[in-house]
Coordinates of C-alpha atoms and ligand atoms in Angstrom, one line a residue:
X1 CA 22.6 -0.2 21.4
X2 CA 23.0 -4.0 21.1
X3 CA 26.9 -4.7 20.4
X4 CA 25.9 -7.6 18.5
X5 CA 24.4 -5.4 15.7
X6 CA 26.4 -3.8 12.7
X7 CA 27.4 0.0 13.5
X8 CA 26.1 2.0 10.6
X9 CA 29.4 3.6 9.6
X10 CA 29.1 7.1 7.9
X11 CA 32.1 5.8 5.5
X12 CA 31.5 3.2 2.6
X13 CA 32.2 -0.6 4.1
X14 CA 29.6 -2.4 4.0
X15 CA 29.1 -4.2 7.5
X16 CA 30.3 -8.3 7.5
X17 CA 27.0 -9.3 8.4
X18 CA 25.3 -8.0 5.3
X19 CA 27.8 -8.8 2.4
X20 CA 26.3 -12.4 1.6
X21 CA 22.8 -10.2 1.3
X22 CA 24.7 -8.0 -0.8
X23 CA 25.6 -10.7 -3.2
X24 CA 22.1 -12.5 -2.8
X25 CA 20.9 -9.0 -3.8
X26 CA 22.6 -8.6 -7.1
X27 CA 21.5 -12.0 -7.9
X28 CA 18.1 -11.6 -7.5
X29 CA 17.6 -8.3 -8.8
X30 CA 14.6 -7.7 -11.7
X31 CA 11.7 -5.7 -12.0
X32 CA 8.5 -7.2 -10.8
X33 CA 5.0 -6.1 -9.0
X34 CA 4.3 -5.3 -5.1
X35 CA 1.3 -7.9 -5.7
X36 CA -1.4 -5.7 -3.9
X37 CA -3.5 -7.6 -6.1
X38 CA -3.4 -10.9 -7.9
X39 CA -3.9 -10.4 -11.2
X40 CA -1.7 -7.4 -10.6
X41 CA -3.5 -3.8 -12.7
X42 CA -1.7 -4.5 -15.4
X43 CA -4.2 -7.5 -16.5
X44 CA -7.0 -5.3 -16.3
X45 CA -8.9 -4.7 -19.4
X46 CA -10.8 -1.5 -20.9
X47 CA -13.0 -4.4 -23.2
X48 CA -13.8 -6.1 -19.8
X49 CA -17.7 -7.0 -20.2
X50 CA -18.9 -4.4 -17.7
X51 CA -22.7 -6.0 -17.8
X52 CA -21.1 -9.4 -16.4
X53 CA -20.3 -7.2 -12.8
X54 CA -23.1 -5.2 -13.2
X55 CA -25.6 -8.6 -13.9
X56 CA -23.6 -10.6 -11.2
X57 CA -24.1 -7.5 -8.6
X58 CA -28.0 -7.6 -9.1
X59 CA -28.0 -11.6 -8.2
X60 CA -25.7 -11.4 -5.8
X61 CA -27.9 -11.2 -2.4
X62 CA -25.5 -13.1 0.3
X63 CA -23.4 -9.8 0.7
X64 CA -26.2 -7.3 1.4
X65 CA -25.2 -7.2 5.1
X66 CA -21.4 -8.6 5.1
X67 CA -18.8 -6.0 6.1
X68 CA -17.5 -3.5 3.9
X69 CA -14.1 -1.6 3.1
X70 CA -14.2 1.8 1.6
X71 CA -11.0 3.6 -0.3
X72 CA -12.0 7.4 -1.0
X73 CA -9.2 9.0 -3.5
X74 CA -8.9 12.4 -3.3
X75 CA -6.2 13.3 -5.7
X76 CA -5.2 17.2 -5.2
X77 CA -1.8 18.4 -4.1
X78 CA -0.7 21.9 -3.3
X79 CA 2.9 21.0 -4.4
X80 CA 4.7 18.2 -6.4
X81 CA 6.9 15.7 -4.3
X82 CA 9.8 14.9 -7.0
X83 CA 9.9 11.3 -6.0
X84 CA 6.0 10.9 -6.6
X85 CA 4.4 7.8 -8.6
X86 CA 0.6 8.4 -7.1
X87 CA -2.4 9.6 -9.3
X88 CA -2.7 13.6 -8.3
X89 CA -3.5 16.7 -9.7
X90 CA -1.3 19.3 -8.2
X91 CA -3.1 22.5 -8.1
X92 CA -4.4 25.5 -4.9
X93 CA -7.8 26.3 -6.9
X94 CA -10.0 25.2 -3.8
X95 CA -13.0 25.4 -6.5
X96 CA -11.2 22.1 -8.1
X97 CA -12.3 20.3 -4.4
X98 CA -15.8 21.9 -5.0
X99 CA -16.2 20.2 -8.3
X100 CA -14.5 17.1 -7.2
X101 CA -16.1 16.4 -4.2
X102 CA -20.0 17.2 -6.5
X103 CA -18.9 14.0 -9.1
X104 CA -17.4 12.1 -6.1
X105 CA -21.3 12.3 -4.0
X106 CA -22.6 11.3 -7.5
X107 CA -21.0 8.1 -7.8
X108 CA -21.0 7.3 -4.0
X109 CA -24.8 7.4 -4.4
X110 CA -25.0 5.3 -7.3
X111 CA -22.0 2.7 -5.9
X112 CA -24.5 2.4 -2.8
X113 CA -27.0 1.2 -4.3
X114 CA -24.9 -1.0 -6.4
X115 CA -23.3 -2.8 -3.4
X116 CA -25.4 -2.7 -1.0
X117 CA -26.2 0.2 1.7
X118 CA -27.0 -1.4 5.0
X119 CA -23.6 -3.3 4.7
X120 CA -21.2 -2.0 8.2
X121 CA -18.0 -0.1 6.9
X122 CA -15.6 -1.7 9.6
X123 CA -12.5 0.1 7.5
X124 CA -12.4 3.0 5.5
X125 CA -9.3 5.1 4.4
X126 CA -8.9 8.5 2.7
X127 CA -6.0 8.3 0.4
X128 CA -4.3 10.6 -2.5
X129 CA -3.0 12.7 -3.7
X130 CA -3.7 14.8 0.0
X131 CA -7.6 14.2 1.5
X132 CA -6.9 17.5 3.1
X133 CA -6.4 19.4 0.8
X134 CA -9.9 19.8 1.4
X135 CA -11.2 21.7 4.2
X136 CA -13.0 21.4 6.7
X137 CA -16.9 22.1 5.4
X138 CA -15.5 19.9 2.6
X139 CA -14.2 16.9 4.7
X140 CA -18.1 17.7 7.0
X141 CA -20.1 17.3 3.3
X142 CA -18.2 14.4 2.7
X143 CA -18.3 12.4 5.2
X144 CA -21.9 13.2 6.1
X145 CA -22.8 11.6 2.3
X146 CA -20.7 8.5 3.1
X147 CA -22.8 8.4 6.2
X148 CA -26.2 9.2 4.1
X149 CA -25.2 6.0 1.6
X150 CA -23.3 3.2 3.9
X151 CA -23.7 2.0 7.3
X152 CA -20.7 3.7 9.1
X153 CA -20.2 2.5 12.8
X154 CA -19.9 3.9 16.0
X155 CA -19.3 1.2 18.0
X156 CA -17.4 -1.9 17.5
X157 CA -14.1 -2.2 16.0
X158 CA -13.5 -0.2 12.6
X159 CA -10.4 1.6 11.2
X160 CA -11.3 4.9 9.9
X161 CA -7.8 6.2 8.5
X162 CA -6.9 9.4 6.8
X163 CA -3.6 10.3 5.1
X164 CA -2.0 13.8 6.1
X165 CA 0.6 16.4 4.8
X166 CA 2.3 17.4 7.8
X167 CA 3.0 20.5 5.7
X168 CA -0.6 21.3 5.2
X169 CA -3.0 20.4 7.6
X170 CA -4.5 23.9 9.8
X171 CA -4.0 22.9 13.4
X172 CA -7.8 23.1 14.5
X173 CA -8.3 20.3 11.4
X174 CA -7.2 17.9 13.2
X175 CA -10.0 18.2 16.0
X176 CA -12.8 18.2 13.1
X177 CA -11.3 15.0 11.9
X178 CA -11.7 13.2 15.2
X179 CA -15.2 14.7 15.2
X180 CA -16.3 13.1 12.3
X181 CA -15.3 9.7 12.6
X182 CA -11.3 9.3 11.5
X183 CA -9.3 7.3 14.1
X184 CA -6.0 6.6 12.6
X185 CA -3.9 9.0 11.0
X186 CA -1.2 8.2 8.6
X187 CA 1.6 10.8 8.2
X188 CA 4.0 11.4 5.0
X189 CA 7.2 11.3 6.3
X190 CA 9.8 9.9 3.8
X191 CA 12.8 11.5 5.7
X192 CA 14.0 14.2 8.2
X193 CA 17.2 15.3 6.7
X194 CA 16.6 18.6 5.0
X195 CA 19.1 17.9 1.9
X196 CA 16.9 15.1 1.3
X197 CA 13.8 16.9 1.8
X198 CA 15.1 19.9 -0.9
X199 CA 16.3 17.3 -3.1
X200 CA 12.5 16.0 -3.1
X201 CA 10.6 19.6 -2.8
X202 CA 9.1 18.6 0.0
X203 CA 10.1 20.5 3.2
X204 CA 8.9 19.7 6.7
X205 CA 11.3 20.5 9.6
X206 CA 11.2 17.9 12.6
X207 CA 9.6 20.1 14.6
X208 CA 6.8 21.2 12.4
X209 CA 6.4 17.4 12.5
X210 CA 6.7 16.8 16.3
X211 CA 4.3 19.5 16.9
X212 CA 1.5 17.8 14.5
X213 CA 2.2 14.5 16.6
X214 CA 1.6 16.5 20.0
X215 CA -1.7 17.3 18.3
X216 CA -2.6 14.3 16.7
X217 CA -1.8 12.2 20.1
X218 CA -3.6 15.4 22.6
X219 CA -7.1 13.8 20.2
X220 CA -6.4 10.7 21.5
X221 CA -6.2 9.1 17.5
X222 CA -6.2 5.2 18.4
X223 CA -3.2 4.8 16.2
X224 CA -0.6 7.1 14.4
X225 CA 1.3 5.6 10.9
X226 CA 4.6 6.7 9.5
X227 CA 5.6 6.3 6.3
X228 CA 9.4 6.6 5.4
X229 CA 11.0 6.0 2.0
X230 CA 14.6 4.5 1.1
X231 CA 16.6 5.4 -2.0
X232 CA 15.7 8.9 -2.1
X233 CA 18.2 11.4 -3.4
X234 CA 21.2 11.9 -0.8
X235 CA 19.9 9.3 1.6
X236 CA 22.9 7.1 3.6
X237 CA 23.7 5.6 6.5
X238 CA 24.4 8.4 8.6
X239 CA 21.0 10.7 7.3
X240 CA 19.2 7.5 7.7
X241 CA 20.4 7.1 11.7
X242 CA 19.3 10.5 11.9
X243 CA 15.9 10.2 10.6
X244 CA 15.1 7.1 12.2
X245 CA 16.1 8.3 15.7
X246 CA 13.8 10.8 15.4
X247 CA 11.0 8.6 13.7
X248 CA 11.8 6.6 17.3
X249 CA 11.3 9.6 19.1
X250 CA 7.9 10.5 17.9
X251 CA 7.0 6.5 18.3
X252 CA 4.5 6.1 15.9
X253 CA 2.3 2.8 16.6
X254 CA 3.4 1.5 12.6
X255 CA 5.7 2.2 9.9
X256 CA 5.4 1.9 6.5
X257 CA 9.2 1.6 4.6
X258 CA 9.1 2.0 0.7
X259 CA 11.6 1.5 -1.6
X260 CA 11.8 4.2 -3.7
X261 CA 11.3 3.2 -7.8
X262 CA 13.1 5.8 -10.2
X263 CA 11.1 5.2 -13.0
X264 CA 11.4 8.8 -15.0
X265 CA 9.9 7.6 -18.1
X266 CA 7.1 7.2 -16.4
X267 CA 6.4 9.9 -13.7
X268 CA 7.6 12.9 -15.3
X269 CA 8.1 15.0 -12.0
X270 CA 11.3 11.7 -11.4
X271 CA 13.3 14.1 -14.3
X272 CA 13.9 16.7 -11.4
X273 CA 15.6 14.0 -9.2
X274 CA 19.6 14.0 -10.4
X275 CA 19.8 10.0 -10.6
X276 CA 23.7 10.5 -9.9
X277 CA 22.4 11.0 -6.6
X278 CA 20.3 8.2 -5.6
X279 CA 22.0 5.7 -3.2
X280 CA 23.3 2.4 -5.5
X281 CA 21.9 -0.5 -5.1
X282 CA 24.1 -2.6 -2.5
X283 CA 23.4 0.8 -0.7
X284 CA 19.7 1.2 -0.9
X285 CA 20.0 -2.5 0.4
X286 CA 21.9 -1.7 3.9
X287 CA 19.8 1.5 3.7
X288 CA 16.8 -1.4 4.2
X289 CA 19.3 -3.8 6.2
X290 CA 19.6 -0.7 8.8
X291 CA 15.6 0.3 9.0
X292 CA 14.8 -3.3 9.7
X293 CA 17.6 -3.7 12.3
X294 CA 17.1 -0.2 13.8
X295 CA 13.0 0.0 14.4
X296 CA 13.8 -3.5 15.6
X297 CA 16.3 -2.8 17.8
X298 CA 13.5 -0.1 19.1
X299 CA 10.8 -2.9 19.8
X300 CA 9.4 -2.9 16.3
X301 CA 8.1 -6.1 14.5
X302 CA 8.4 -6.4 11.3
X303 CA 5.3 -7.3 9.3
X304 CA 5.3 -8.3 5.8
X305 CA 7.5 -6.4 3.4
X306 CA 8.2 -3.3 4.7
X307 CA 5.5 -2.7 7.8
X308 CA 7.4 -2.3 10.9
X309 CA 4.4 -2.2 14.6
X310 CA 4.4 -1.9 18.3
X311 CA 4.3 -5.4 19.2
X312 CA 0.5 -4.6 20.6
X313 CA -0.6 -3.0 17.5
X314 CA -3.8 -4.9 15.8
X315 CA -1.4 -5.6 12.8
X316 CA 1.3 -7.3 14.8
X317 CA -1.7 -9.5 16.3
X318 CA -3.2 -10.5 13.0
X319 CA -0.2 -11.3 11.1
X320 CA 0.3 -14.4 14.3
X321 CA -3.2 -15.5 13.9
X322 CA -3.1 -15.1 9.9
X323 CA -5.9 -12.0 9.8
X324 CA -3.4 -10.0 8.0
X325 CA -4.2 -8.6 4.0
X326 CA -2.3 -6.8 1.6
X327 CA -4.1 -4.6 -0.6
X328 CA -4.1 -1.1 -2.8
X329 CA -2.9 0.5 0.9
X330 CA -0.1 -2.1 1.5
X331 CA -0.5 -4.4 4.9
X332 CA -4.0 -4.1 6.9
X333 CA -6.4 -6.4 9.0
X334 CA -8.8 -8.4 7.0
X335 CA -11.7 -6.9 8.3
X336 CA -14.0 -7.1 5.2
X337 CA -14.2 -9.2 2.1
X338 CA -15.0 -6.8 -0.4
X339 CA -13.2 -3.3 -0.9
X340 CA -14.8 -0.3 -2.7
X341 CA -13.0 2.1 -4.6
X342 CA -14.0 5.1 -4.9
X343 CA -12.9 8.7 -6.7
X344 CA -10.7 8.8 -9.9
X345 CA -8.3 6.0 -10.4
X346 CA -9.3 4.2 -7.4
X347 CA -9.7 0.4 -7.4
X348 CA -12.3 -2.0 -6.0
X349 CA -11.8 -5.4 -5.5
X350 CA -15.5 -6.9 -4.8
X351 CA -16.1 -10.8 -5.1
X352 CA -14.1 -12.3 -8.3
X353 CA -13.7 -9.0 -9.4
X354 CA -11.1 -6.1 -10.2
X355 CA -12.4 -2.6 -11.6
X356 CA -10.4 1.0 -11.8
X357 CA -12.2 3.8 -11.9
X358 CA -11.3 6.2 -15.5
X359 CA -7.6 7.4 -14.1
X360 CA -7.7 11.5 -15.4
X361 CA -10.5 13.9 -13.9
X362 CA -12.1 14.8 -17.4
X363 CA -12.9 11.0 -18.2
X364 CA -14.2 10.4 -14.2
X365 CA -16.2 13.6 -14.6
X366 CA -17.2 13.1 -18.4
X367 CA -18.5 9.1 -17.0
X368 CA -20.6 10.8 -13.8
X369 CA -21.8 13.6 -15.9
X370 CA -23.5 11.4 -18.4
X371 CA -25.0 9.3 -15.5
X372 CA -22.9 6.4 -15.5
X373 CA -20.7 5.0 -13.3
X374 CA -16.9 5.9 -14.1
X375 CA -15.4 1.9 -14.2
X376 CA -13.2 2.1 -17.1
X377 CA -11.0 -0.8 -16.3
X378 CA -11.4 -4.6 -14.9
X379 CA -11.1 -8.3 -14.5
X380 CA -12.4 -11.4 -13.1
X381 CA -10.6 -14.1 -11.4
X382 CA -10.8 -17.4 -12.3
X383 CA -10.0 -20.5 -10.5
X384 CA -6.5 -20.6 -10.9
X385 CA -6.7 -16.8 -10.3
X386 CA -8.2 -17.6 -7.3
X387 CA -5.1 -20.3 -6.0
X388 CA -2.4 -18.0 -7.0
X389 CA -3.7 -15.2 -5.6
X390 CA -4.2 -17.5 -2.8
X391 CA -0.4 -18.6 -2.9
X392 CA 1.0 -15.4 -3.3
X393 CA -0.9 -13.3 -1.0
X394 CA 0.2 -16.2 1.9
X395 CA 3.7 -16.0 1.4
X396 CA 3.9 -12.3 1.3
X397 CA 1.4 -11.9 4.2
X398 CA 2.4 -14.7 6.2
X399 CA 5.3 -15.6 5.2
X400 CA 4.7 -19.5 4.7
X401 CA 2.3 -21.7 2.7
X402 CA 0.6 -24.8 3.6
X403 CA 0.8 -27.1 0.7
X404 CA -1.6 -29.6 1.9
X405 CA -4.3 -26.7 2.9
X406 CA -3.8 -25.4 -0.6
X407 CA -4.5 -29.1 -1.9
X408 CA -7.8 -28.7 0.0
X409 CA -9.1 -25.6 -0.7
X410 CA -8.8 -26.1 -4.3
X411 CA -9.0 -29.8 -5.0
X412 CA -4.9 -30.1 -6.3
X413 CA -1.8 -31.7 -5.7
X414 CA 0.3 -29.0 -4.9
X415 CA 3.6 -31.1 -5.9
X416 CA 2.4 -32.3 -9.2
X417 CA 0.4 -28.7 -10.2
X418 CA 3.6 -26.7 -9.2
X419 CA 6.6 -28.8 -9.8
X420 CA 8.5 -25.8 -12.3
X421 CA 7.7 -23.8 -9.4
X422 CA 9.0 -25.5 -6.7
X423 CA 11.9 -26.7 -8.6
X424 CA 12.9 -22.6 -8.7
X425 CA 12.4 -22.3 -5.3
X426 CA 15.0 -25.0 -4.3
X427 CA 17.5 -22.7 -5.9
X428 CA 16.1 -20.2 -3.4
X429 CA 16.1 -22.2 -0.5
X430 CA 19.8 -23.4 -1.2
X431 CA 20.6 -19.5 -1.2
X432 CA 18.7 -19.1 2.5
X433 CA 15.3 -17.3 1.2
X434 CA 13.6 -20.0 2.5
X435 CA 12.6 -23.3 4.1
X436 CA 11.0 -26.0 1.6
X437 CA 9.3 -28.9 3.8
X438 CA 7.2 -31.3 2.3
X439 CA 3.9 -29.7 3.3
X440 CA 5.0 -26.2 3.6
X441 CA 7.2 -23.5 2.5
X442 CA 8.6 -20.8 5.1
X443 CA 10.3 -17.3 4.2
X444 CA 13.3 -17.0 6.1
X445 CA 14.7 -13.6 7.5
X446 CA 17.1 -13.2 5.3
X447 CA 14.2 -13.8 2.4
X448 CA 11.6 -11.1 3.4
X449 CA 13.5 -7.9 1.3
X450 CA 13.1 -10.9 -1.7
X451 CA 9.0 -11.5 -1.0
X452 CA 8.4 -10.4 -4.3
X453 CA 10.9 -12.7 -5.9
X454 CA 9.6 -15.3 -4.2
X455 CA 5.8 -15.0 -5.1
X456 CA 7.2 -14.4 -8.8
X457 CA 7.0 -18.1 -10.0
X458 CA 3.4 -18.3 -9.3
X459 CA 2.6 -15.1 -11.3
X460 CA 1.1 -16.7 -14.7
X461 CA 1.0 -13.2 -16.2
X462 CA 4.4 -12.3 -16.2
X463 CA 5.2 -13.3 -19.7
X464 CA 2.4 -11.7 -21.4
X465 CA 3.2 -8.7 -19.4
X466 CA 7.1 -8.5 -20.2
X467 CA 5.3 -9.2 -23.9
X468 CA 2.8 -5.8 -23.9
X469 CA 6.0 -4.0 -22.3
X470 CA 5.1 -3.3 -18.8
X471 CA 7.3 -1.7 -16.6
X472 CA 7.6 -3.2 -13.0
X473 CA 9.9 -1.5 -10.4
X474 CA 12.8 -3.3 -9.1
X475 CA 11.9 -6.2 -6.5
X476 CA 15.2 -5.3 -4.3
Ligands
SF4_1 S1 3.8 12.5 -2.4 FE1 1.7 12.9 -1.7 S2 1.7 15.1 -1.3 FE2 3.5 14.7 -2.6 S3 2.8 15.0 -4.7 FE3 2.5 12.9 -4.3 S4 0.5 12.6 -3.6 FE4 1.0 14.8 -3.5

């Protein structure tokens, strides 16, 4: 190990090299959105004019052939995860798949012909929820009606990813999903140490886990994604060495670091987590001080927020030649324009427009039964939409804005349109977040963990949505 580096002590000091971050930390800290999307979901609308989308698909003919992203939500769990904030049903009726997947066909039909169907799906990703919790004749059927509706490739580049519960997946599953297209696999970590793991119900020795890699890596998967989560009950340093030398050990091609939101007025299942055992804040901060210094220290770069990549990873490749997105799935390559949402809750983001599908099963399947599409939620951009979205999804993608490109693309003068704005942020750049030139501003190191902060003053919707009482989680 680099002597250079803080040790990560098992006591309660707080190494020398992080206590100005500590202090920057308390400073800054608020609630505010992980801006996968500007507007953020909050400003979508049940009276959104439906007919507007629907009239503007029919005229729209320049994207009949442009490449297209597909998200497939599959929201059934065999267990709760305590710590859980995603849309699921948590059941072990297989029937509930059968019904499911017979609504989910149904509107993949009807999106198709909406959007297009000769348009090349160069990403797609199975999300949840767990996708497999179906099995295997139900992850066949599926895939061959994605295949009957959209163009899916067979050549060329395309990520085809899939989101697995080590605890769940059958071993010869993992062949079948190779054989039908999937190459990426995303794993549900969160952590290794089994106090943590009880404290969360959700148990999955090391090497249960090791054994599923050996699989997954013996299919020859292109790439293999972690995802790990900070502030969980009983987490510290020393649990956290642990986990991530083994995360190290299994050397997964990304990782995905979230910080865990404890927000039990809103995700009922939170109750069964004793807050009195969640790390504090100034810890959950070295707790993200020591993943970013660790993975590293391994030969990780750090993408974005919280993506860590082999340095020859796609990812790592597009954030230095600015190809990198953030979306509904966090950090990806901008391979397509549009992205389709499809199964209950899911979100599409196609041209100016934002829609959610109806979030609960009976309203998706009450929408598909009566022959409609299940939208029940939406928005469309506007201009200025458009340039903060622009602004905001720069700095937390690519860590720096070009003032005078901004100027171009939308016909403004930076200075003049944002001088509140950049008045706030010479606060932040006198506390080392970032670098304010005259044509550009720069995120520093020390002002990644405070992205969200940053993009913050831009957000024109924060008002109204502290005013409808809208709960964000904490940006730090
Ligand atoms: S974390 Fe994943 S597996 Fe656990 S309840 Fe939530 S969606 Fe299901």
């Amino acid at each position: 190990m680099n002597s250079s580096l803080p040790q990560f002590a098992t006591d309660r000091s707080i190494p020398a090299a992080w206590q100005e971050d500590l202090e920057l930390a308390g400073k800054y800290a608020c609630h505010g959105p992980r801006y996968t999307s500007y507007p953020t979901a909050p400003q979508f609308r049940e009276e959104f004019p439906l007919q507007d989308y629907l009239d503007w698909q029919a005229r729209d003919q320049g994207s009949a052939r442009a490449p297209l992203s597909l998200y497939l939500h599959i929201p059934f769990c065999h267990d709760i995860c305590y710590y859980c904030a995603c849309n699921k049903v948590v059941t072990r009726k297989r029937e509930a798949g059968n019904d499911y997947l017979r609504r989910l066909m149904q509107e993949i039909e009807a999106q198709a012909a909406l959007v297009g169907n000769r348009r090349p799906i160069t990403q797609m990703h199975w999300g949840g929820g767990t996708p497999t919790f179906l099995d295997d004749a139900q992850i066949t059927e599926l895939m061959h009606a994605i295949a009957s509706h959209f163009h899916l490739l067979d050549k060329g580049y395309r990520e085809y990813s899939i989101e697995i519960d080590p605890r769940t997946v059958a071993s010869s599953s993992i062949a079948l999903l190779k054989g039908v297209g999937f190459n990426r696999i995303s794993l549900g970590i969160q952590d290794f140490d089994p106090l943590v793991q009880e404290a969360i119900n959700r148990i999955q020795p090391f090497g249960d886990v090791a054994d599923l890699v050996n699989r997954i890596r013996d299919h020859g998967f292109r790439s293999l994604s972690f995802d790990l989560i900070y502030g969980l009950p009983y987490q510290n340093r020393a649990s956290m060495a642990d986990t991530l030398k083994k995360v190290i050990a299994l050397h997964p091609d990304r990782i995905a670091c979230y910080n865990y939101a404890h927000l039990p007025e809103r995700f009922p299942s939170q109750r069964a987590i004793d807050r009195l055992t969640l790390p504090s804040p100034e810890e959950k901060l070295v707790l993200h001080q020591q993943i970013a210094t660790t993975l590293m220290e391994a030969g990780y770069r750090h993408i974005g927020m919280d993506h860590y990549v082999l340095p020859g990873d796609e990812l790592a490749i597009a954030q230095t030649e600015g190809r990198l997105q953030r979306n509904f799935q966090g950090y990806s390559l901008q391979l397509a324009d549009d992205l389709l949402g499809l199964g209950v809750s899911a979100i599409s983001h196609i041209g100016d427009y934002y829609l959610q599908n109806a979030r609960d099963l009976p309203d998706y399947y009450r929408a598909l039964d009566a022959g409609g599409l299940p939208l029940a939620r939406g928005c469309r951009a506007n201009q200025d939409d458009r340039l903060r979205r622009h602004i905001i999804m720069t700095l937390i993608t690519n860590l720096e804005l070009d003032l005078t490109e901004c100027d171009q693309l939308f016909g403004i003068d930076f200075h003049q349109q944002f001088a509140l704005q950049l008045e706030q942020l010479a606060g932040m750049a006198a506390d080392g977040l970032l670098e304010l030139e005259e044509d550009r501003i720069r995120v520093t190191a020390r002002g990644r963990p405070f992205l969200r902060n940053i993009c913050m003053p831009f957000d024109a919707y924060l008002g109204e949505a502290a005013g409808q009482g809208v709960r964000f989680s904490a940006t730090v």
